[in-house]
CSV table of C-alpha atoms and ligand atoms in Angstrom, one decimal:
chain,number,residue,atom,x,y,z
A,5,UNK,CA,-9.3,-6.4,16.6
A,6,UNK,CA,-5.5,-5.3,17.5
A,7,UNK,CA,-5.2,-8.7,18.9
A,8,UNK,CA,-4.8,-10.1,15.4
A,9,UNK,CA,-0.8,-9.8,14.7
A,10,UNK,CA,-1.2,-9.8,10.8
A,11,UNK,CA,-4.3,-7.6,10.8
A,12,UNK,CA,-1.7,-4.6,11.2
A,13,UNK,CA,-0.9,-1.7,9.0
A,14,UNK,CA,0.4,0.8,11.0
A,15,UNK,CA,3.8,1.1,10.2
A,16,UNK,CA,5.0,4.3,12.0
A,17,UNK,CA,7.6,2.5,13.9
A,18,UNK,CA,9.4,1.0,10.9
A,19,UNK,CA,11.0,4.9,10.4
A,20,UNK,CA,13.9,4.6,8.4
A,21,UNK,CA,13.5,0.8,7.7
A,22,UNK,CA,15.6,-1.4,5.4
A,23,UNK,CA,14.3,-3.0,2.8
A,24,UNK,CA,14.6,-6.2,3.8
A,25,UNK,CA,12.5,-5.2,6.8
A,26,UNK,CA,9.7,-4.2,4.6
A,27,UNK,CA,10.1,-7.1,2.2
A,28,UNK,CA,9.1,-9.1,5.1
A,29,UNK,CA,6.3,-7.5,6.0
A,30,UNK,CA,4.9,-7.9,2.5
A,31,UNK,CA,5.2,-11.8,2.2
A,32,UNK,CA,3.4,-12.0,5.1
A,33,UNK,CA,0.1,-10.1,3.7
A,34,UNK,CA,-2.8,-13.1,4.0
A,35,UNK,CA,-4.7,-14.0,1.1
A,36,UNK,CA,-8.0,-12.2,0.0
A,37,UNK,CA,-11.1,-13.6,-1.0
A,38,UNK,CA,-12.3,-11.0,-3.9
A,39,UNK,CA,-16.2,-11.8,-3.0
A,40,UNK,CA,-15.5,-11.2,1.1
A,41,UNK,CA,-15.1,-7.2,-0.3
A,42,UNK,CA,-16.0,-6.8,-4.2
A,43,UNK,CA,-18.5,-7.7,-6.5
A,44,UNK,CA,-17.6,-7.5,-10.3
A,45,UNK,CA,-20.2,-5.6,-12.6
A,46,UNK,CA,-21.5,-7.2,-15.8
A,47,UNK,CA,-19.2,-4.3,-16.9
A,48,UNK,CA,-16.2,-6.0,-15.5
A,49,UNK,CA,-15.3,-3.5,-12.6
A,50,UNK,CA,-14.0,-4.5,-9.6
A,51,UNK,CA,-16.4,-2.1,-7.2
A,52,UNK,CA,-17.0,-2.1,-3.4
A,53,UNK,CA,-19.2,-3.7,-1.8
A,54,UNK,CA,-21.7,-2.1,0.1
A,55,UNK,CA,-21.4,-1.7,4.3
A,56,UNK,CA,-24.8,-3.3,5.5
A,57,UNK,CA,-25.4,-5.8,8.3
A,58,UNK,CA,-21.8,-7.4,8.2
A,59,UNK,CA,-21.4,-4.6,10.5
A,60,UNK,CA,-23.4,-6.1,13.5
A,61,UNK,CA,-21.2,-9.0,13.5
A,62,UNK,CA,-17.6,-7.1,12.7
A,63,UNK,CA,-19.2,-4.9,15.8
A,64,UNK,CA,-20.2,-7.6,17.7
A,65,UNK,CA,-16.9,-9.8,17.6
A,66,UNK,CA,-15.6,-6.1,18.6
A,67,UNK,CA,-17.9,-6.4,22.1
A,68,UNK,CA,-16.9,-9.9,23.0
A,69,UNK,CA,-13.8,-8.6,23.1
A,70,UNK,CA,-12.4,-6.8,26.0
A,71,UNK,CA,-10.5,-4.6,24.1
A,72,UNK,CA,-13.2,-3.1,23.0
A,73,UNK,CA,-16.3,-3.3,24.9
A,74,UNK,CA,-15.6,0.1,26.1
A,75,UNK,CA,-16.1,1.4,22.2
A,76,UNK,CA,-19.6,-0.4,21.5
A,77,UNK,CA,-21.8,1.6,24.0
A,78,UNK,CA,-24.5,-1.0,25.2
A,79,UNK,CA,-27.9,-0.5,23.3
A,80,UNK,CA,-25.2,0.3,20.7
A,81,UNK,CA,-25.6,-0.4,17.1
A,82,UNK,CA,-25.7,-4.3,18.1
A,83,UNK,CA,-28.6,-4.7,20.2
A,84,UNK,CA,-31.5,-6.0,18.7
A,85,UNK,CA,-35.5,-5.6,17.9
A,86,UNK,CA,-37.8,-2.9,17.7
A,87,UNK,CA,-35.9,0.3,16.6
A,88,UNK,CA,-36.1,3.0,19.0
A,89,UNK,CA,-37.7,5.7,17.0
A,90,UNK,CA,-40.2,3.4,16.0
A,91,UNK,CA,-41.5,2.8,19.8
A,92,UNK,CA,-41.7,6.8,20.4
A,93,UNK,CA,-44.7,6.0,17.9
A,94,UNK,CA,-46.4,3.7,19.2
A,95,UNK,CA,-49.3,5.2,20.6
A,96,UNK,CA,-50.5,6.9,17.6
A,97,UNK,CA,-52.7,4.1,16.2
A,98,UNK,CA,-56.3,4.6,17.0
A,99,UNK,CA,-57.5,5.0,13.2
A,100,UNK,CA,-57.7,8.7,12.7
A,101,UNK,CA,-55.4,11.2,10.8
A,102,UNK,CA,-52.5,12.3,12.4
A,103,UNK,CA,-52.5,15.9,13.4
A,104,UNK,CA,-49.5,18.3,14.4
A,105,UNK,CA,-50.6,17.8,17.8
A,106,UNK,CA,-50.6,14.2,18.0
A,107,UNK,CA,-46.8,14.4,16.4
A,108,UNK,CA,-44.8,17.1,18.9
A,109,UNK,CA,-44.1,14.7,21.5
A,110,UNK,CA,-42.9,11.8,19.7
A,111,UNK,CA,-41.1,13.6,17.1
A,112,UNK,CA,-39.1,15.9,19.6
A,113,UNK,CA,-38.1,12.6,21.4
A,114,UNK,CA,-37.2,11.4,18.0
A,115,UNK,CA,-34.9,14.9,17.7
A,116,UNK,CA,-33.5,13.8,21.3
A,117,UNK,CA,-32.4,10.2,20.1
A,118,UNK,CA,-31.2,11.8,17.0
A,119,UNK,CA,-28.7,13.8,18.5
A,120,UNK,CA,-27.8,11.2,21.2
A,121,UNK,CA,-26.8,9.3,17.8
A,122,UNK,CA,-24.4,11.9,17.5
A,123,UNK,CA,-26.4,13.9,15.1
A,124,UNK,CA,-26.1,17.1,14.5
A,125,UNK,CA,-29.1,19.8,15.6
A,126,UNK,CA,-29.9,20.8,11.9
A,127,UNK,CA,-29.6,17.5,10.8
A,128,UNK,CA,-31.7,16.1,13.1
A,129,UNK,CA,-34.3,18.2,12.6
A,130,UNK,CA,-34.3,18.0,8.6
A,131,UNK,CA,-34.7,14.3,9.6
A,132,UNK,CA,-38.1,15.3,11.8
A,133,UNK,CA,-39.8,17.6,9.5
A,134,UNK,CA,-39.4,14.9,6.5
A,135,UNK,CA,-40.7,12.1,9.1
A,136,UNK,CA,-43.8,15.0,10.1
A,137,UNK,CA,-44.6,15.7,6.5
A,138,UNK,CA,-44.7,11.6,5.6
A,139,UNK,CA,-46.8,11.1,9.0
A,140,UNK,CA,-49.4,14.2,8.9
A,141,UNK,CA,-53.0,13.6,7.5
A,142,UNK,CA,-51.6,9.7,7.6
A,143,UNK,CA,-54.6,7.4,8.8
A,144,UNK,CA,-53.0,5.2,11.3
A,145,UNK,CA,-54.5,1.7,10.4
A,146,UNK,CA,-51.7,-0.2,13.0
A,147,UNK,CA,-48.2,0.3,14.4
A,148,UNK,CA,-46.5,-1.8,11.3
A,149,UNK,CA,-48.3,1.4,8.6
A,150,UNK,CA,-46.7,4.3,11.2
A,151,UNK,CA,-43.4,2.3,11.4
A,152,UNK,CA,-42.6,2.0,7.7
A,153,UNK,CA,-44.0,5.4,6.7
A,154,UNK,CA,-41.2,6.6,9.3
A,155,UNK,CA,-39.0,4.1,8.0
A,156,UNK,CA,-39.5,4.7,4.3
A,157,UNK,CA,-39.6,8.5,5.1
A,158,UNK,CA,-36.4,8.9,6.6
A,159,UNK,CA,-34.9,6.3,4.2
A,160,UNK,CA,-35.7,9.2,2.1
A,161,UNK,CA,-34.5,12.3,3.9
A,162,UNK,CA,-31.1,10.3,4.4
A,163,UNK,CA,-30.9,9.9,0.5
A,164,UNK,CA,-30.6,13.0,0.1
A,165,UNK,CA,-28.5,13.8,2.8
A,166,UNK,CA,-25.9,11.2,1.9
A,167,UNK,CA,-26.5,11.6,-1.9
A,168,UNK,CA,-24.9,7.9,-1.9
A,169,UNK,CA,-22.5,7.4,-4.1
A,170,UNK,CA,-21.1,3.9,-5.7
A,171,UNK,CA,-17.3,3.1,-6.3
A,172,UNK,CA,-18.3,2.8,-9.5
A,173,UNK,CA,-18.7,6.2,-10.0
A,174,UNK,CA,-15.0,7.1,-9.4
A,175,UNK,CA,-14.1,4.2,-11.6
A,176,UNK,CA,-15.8,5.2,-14.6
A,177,UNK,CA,-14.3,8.8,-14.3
A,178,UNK,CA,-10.9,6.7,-14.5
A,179,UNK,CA,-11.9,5.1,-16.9
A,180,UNK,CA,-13.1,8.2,-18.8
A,181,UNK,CA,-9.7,10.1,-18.3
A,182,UNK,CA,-7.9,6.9,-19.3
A,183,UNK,CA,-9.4,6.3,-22.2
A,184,UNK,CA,-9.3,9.8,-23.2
A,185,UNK,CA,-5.4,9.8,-22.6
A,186,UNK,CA,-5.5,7.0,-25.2
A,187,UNK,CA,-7.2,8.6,-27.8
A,188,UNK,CA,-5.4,12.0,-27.9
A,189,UNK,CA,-1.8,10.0,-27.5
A,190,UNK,CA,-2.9,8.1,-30.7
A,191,UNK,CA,-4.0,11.2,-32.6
A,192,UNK,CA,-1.2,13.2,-31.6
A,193,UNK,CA,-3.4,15.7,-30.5
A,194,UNK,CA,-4.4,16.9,-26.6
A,195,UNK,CA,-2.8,16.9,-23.4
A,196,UNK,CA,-2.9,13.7,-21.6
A,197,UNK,CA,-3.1,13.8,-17.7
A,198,UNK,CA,-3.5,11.0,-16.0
A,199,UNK,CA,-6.4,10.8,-13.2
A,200,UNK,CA,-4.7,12.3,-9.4
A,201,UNK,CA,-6.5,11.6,-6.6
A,202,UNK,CA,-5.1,13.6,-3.2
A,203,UNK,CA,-6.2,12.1,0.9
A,204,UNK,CA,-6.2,14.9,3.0
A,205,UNK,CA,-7.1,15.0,7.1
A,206,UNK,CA,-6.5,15.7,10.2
A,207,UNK,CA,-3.0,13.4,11.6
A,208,UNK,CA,-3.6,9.6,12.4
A,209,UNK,CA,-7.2,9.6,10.7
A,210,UNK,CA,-5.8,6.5,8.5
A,211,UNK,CA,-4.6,8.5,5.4
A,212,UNK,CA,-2.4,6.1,4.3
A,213,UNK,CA,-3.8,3.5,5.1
A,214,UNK,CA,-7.4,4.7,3.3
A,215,UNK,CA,-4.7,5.2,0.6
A,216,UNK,CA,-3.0,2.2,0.2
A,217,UNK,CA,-6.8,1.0,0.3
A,218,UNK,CA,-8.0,3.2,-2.9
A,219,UNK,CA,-4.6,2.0,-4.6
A,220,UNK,CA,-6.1,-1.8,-3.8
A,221,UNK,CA,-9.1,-1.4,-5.4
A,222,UNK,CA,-7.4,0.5,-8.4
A,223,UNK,CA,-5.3,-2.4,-8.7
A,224,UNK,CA,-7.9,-5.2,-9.1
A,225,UNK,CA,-9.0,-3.2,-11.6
A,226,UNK,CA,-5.8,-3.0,-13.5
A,227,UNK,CA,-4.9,0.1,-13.6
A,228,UNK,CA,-1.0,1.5,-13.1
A,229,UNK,CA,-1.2,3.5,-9.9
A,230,UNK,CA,1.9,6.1,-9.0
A,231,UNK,CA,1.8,6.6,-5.2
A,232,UNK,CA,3.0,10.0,-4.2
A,233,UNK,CA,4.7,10.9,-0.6
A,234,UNK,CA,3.4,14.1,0.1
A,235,UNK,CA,3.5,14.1,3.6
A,236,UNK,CA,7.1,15.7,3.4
A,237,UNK,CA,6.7,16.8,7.4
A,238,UNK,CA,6.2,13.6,10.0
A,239,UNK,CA,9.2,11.5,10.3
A,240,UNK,CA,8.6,7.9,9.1
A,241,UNK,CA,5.6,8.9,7.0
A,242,UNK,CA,7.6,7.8,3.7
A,243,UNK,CA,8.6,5.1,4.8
A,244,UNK,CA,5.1,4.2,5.8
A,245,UNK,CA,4.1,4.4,2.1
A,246,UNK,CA,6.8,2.2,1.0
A,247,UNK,CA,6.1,-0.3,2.9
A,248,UNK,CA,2.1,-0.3,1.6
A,249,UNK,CA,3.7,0.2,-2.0
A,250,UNK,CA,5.9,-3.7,-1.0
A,251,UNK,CA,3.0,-4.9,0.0
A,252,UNK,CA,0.6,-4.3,-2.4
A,253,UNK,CA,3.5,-4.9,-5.4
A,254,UNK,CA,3.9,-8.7,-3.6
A,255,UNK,CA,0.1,-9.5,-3.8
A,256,UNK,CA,-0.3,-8.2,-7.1
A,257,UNK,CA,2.0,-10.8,-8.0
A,258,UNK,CA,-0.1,-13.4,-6.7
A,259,UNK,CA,-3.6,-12.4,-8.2
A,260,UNK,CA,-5.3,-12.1,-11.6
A,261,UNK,CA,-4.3,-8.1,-12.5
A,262,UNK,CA,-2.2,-6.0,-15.1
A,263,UNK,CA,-1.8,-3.5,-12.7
A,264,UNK,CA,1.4,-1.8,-11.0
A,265,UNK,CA,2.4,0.1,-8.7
A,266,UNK,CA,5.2,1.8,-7.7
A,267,UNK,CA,6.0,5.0,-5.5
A,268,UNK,CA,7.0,8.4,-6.0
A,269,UNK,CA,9.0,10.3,-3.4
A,270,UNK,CA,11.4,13.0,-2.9
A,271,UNK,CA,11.9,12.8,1.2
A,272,UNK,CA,11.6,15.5,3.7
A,273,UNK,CA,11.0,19.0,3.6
A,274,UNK,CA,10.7,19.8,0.7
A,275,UNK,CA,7.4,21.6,-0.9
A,276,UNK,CA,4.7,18.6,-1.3
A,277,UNK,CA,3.1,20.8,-4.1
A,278,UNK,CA,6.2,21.2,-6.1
A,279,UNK,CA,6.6,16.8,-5.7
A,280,UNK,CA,3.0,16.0,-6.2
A,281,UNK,CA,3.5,18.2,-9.5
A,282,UNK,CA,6.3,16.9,-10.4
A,283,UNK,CA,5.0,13.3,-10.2
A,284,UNK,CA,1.8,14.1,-12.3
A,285,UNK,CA,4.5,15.3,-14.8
A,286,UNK,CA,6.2,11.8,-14.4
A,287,UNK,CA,3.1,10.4,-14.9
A,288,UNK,CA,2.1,11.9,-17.7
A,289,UNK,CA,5.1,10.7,-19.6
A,290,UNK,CA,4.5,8.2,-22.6
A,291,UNK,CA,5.6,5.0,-21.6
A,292,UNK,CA,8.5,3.8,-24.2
A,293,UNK,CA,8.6,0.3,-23.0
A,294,UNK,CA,5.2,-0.2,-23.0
A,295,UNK,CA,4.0,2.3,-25.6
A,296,UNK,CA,1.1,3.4,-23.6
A,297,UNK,CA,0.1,6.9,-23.7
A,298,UNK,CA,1.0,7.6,-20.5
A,299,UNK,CA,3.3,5.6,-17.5
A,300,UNK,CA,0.6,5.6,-14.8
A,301,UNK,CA,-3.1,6.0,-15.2
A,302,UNK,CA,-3.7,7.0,-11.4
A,303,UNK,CA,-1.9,9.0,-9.1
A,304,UNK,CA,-2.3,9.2,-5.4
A,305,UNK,CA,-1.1,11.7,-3.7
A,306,UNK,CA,-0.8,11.2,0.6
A,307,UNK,CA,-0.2,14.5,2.3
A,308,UNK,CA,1.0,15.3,5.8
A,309,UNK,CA,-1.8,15.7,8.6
A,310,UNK,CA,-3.1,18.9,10.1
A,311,UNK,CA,-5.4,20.2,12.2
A,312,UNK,CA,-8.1,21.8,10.5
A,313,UNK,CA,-7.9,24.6,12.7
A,314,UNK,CA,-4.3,25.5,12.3
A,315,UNK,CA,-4.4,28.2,9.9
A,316,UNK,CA,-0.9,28.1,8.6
A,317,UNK,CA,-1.0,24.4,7.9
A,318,UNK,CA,-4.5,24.8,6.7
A,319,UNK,CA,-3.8,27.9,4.1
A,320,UNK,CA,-1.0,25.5,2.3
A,321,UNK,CA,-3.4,23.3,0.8
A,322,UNK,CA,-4.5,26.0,-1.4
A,323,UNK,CA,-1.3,26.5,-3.3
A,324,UNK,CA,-1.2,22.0,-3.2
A,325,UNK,CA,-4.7,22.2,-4.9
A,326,UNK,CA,-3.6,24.8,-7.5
A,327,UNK,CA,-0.1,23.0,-8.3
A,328,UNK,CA,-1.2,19.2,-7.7
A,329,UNK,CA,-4.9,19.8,-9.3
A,330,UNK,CA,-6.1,16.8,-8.4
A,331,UNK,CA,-9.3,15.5,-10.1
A,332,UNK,CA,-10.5,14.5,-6.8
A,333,UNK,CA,-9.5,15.7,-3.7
A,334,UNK,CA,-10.8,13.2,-0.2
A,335,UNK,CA,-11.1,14.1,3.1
A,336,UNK,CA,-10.7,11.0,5.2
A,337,UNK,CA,-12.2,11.3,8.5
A,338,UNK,CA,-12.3,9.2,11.5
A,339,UNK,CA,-15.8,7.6,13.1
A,340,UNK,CA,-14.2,8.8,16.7
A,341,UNK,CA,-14.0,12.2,16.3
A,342,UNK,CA,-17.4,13.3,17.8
A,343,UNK,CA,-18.8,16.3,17.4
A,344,UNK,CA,-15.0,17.8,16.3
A,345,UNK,CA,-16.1,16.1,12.9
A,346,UNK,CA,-18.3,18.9,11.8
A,347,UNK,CA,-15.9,21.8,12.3
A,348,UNK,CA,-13.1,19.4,10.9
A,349,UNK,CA,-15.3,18.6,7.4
A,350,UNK,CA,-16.3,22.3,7.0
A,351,UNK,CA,-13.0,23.5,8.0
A,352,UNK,CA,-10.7,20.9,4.9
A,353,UNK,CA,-14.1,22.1,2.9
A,354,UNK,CA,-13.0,25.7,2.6
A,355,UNK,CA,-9.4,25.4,2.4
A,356,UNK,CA,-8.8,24.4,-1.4
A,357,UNK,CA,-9.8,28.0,-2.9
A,358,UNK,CA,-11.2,28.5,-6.5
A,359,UNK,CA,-10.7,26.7,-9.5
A,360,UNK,CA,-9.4,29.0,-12.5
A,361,UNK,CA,-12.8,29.2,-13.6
A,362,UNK,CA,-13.7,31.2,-10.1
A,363,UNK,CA,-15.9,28.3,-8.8
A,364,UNK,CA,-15.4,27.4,-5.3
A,365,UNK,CA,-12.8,23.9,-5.0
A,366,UNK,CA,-14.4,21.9,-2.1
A,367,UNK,CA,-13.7,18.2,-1.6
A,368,UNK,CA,-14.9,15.8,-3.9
A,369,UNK,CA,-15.3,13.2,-1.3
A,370,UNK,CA,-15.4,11.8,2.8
A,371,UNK,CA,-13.7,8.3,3.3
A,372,UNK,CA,-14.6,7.4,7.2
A,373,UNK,CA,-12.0,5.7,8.4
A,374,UNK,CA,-12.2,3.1,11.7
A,375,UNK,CA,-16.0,2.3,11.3
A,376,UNK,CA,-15.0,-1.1,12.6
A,377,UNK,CA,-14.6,0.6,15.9
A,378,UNK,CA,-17.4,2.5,17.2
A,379,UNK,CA,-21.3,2.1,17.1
A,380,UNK,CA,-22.0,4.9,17.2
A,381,UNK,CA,-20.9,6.6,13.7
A,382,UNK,CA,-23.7,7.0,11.5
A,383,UNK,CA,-24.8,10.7,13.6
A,384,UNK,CA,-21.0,11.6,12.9
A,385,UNK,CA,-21.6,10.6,9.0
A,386,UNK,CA,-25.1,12.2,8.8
A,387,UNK,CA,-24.0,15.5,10.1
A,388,UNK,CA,-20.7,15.9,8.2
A,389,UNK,CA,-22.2,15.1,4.9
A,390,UNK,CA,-25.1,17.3,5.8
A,391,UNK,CA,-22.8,20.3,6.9
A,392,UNK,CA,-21.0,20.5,3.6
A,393,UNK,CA,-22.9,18.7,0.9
A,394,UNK,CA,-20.1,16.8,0.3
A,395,UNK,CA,-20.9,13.0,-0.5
A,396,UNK,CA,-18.9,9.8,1.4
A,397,UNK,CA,-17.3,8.0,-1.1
A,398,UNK,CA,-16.1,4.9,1.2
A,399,UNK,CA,-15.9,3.7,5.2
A,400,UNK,CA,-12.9,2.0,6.4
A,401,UNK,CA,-13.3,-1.3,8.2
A,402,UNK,CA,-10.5,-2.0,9.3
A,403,UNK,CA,-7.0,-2.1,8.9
A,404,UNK,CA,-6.6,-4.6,5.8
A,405,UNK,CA,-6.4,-3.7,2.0
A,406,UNK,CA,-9.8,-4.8,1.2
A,407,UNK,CA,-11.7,-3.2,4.1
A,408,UNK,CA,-13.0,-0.4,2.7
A,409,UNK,CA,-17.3,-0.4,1.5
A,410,UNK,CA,-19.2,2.2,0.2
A,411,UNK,CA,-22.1,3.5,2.3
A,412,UNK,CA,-25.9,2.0,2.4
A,413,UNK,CA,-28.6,4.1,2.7
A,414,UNK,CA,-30.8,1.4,4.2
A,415,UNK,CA,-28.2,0.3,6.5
A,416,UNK,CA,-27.8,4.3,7.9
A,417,UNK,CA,-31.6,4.2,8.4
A,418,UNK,CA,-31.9,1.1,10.7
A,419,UNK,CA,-29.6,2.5,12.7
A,420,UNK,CA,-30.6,5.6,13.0
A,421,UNK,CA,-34.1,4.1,14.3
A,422,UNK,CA,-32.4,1.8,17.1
B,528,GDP,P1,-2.4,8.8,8.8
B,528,GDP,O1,-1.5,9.4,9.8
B,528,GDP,O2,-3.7,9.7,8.7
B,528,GDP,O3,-1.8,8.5,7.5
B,528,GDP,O4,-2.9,7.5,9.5
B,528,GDP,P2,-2.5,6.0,9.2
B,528,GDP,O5,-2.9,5.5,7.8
B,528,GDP,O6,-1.0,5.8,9.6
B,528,GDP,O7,-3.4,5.2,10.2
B,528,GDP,C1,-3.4,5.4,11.6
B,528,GDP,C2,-3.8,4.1,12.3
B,528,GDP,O8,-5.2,3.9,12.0
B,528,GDP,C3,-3.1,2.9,11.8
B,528,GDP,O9,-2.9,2.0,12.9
B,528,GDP,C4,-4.1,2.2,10.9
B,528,GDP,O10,-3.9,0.8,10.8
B,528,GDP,C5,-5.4,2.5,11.5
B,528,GDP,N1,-6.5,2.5,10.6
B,528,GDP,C6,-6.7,3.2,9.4
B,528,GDP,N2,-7.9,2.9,8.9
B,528,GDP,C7,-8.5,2.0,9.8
B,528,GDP,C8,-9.8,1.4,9.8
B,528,GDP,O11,-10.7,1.6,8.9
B,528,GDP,N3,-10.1,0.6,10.8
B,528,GDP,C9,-9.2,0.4,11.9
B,528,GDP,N4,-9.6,-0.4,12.9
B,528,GDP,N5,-8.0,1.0,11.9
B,528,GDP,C10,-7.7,1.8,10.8
C-alpha cells in the first residue's frame, strides 16, 4: 500500500516545515467519494461505515503485493471456504445429543486455533464454554445444524465481548453536549464546555493520524473542531498536526460542510495539561463573530507517545486527565502489536485515576489502527477488549482521512472460524 505516493500521511520528516511546504501537501489530497466510507442516517449523520468483507479484498491487493506478502500469513484471513473451526466439528453428526465427551476434543482444538488467532487464553476459552453450552444436549441432524449453532453461538459470545459500538453513538453525545451548550448560552444560565476528545498510545501507533481521521468525520458532520498539540515532547510532532489541520481546512473547502477547523498549539515543552486546558478554555469562549455559544464544538487533543510500561511517562496522564477532562479519552492501538497489546490496553486502562466522584477513569474507547496490514488482528482485538471491558470505537484502514470503520460483529466471527 506504501507504493501509492498520495496515499501518505506520515509527515514526521516535514519537522519544522514552511508553510508553503504544507500548503502543498494539502492541494494534493485526492477526492473522496462519501459512500466509499459513510453512510448518512435518516437522521442526517454522517457515520462510519462498518469493516466487513471489503477487508478480503483491501488484504488481498495487500498479498499480491510484495511488499507485503510477508504481513498476510498464508491461510490468513484471505483464504477461502470451510472455516476452520467449523471442520474440528465435523464428525459429530450421527443424530444423537451431544455429550461433554463427544465435545473435549474438538473444542480444545477449537481453544488451539483460537489462540493461534492471536487470542488470548481467557478469551479463548470464554469463546469455548459459550460454543459448549450452545452445542450440549444439541441433536446433530447434519454438519450445516452444528456449524451455525457454533456460528451463531460465538456470534454471540463475541457480542458481548466487543459490546460493538456505532459512530453514531459518539456523535449523538456531540450532539447532546452541543446542543446543550446552546441552550444554557441562550438562557444565560450553565457552563458551556464544548465536547474534548483526547488519543492516547504507545509512539507511532497512528495517533495523529487516527486523529486527523476522527476530526474528518467530525467535519462531514459540520461541526467546528479545535485540534490541540499535546504531544509537547517528539520533535516534528506539531508540525505533523499542522499539516493534517492544511489538509483537512483545503478539502473542507471543496465539499458540502459548515465545519472548521483550525489548530491550537503552544510548541515544545511545555506542560500538555496546562495547553489542552487552556484550549478547552479557548474553546469555550462565545463566538462574537458568529454569535454561537461557543468557538469550537469539539476538541481534540493529540498527546505525545509512551510506553505503557514507563511509569514516569505513564503517571503524567493522570494530572492530563484531571486538567484536560476530556469527555472521552481513546486509546489507539496498533493491529501489530501481538500479544504486547494486552499489557499495553490494561496498562493506558489504569493510568487516568478517579473522577471527582471517586469512580475509577478508564478509557472510553480502542481505535486499532493499521488493520489494512495484517490478517491476523481480530485475536489482538478480541483479547484487548476482553481484558479491560473497554469497547473499540473504530479500526484504521489505512492512511487516508476516510479510512477509518467501526467494527462488525459478524465480520470478527468468520474470521475467527477460518
Ligand atoms: P503517532 O506517532 O502515534 O502519532 O503516529 P502517526 O499518526 O504519526 O502514524 C505513524 C504511521 O502510521 C504513519 O506513517 C501513518 O500514516 C501510519 N498509519 C496510521 N494509521 C494507519 C492505518 O490505519 N493504516 C496504515 N496502513 N497506516 C497507518
Amino acid at each position: 500500500m506504501d507504493d501509492d505516493e498520495d496515499t501518505v500521511l506520515d509527515y514526521s520528516a516535514v519537522s519544522g516545515a514552511g508553510d508553503e511546504d504544507t500548503s502543498a501537501e494539502a492541494a494534493e489530497t485526492p477526492g473522496i467519494e462519501q459512500d466509499s466510507w459513510s453512510r448518512r442516517t435518516a437522521g442526517g449523520e454522517v457515520v462510519l461505515k462498518d469493516l466487513d468483507d471489503e477487508m478480503h479484498s483491501i488484504l488481498s491487493a495487500a498479498q499480491s503485493s510484495d511488499a507485503s506478502k510477508s504481513a498476510v500469513p498464508s491461510g490468513g484471513i484471505v483464504s477461502s471456504g470451510l472455516g476452520a473451526v467449523s471442520g474440528l466439528f465435523r464428525n459429530l453428526v450421527g443424530g444423537k445429543q451431544l455429550t461433554e465427551d463427544d465435545l473435549v476434543k474438538p473444542l480444545k482444538s477449537m481453544n488451539d486455533h483460537l489462540i493461534k488467532r492471536n487470542v488470548a487464553r481467557e478469551a479463548a476459552e470464554r469463546l469455548c464454554d459459550s460454543v459448549k453450552r450452545d452445542l450440549l444436549g444439541t441433536k446433530t441432524a447434519s454438519f450445516q445444524s452444528i456449524d451455525a449453532v457454533i456460528r451463531i453461538s460465538l456470534e454471540k459470545a463475541l457480542t458481548h465481548i466487543l459490546t460493538p459500538t456505532s459512530s453514531l453513538d459518539l456523535l449523538r453525545s456531540i450532539a447532546a453536549t452541543t446542543s446543550r451548550n446552546r441552550a444554557s448560552a441562550t438562557s444565560g444560565a450553565g457552563v458551556k464546555r464544548p465536547y474534548v476528545i483526547s488519543v492516547v498510545g504507545v509512539n507511532g501507533v497512528g495517533k495523529s493520524t487516527t486523529l486527523a481521521k476522527l476530526a474528518f468525520l467530525l467535519l462531514e458532520n459540520n461541526y467546528r473542531v479545535l485540534v490541540v498539540g499535546g504531544d509537547t515532547f517528539r520533535s516534528g510532532a506539531v508540525e505533523q498536526l499542522r499539516v493534517h489541520v492544511k489538509n483537512l481546512q483545503g478539502l473542507i473547502a471543496s465539499r458540502q460542510t459548515t465545519g472548521k477547523i483550525d489548530l491550537y498549539e503552544r510548541g515544545y515543552g511545555k506542560d500538555p495539561a496546562h495547553i489542552a486546558r487552556d484550549a478547552v478554555t479557548l474553546a469555550s469562549s462565545a463566538d462574537t463573530e458568529t454569535r454561537a455559544a461557543t468557538t469550537f464544538d469539539v476538541v481534540l487533543i493529540d498527546t505525545a507517545g509512551r510506553r505503557h510500561n514507563d511509569a514516569r511517562l505513564m503517571s503524567s496522564l493522570e494530572g492530563f486527565a484531571r486538567l484536560a477532562n476530556p469527555d472521552k479519552i481513546f486509546m489507539v492501538g496498533e493491529a501489530l502489536v501481538g500479544s504486547d497489546s494486552v499489557a499495553q490496553a490494561r496498562d493506558f486502562y489504569n493510568a487516568f485515576g478517579h473522577n471527582t466522584d471517586g469512580s475509577k477513569r478508564g478509557l472510553d474507547g480502542f481505535i486499532v489502527s493499521k488493520c489494512d496490514t495484517v490478517g491476523e488482528m481480530v485475536g489482538t482485538i478480541v483479547s484487548m477488549v476482553h481484558a479491560t471491558g473497554v469497547p473499540v470505537v473504530a479500526v484504521g484502514v489505512g492512511q487516508h482521512y476516510p479510512d477509518l470503520r467501526t467494527l462488525s460483529v459478524g465480520w470478527c466471527t468468520r474470521l475467527l472460524m477460518q
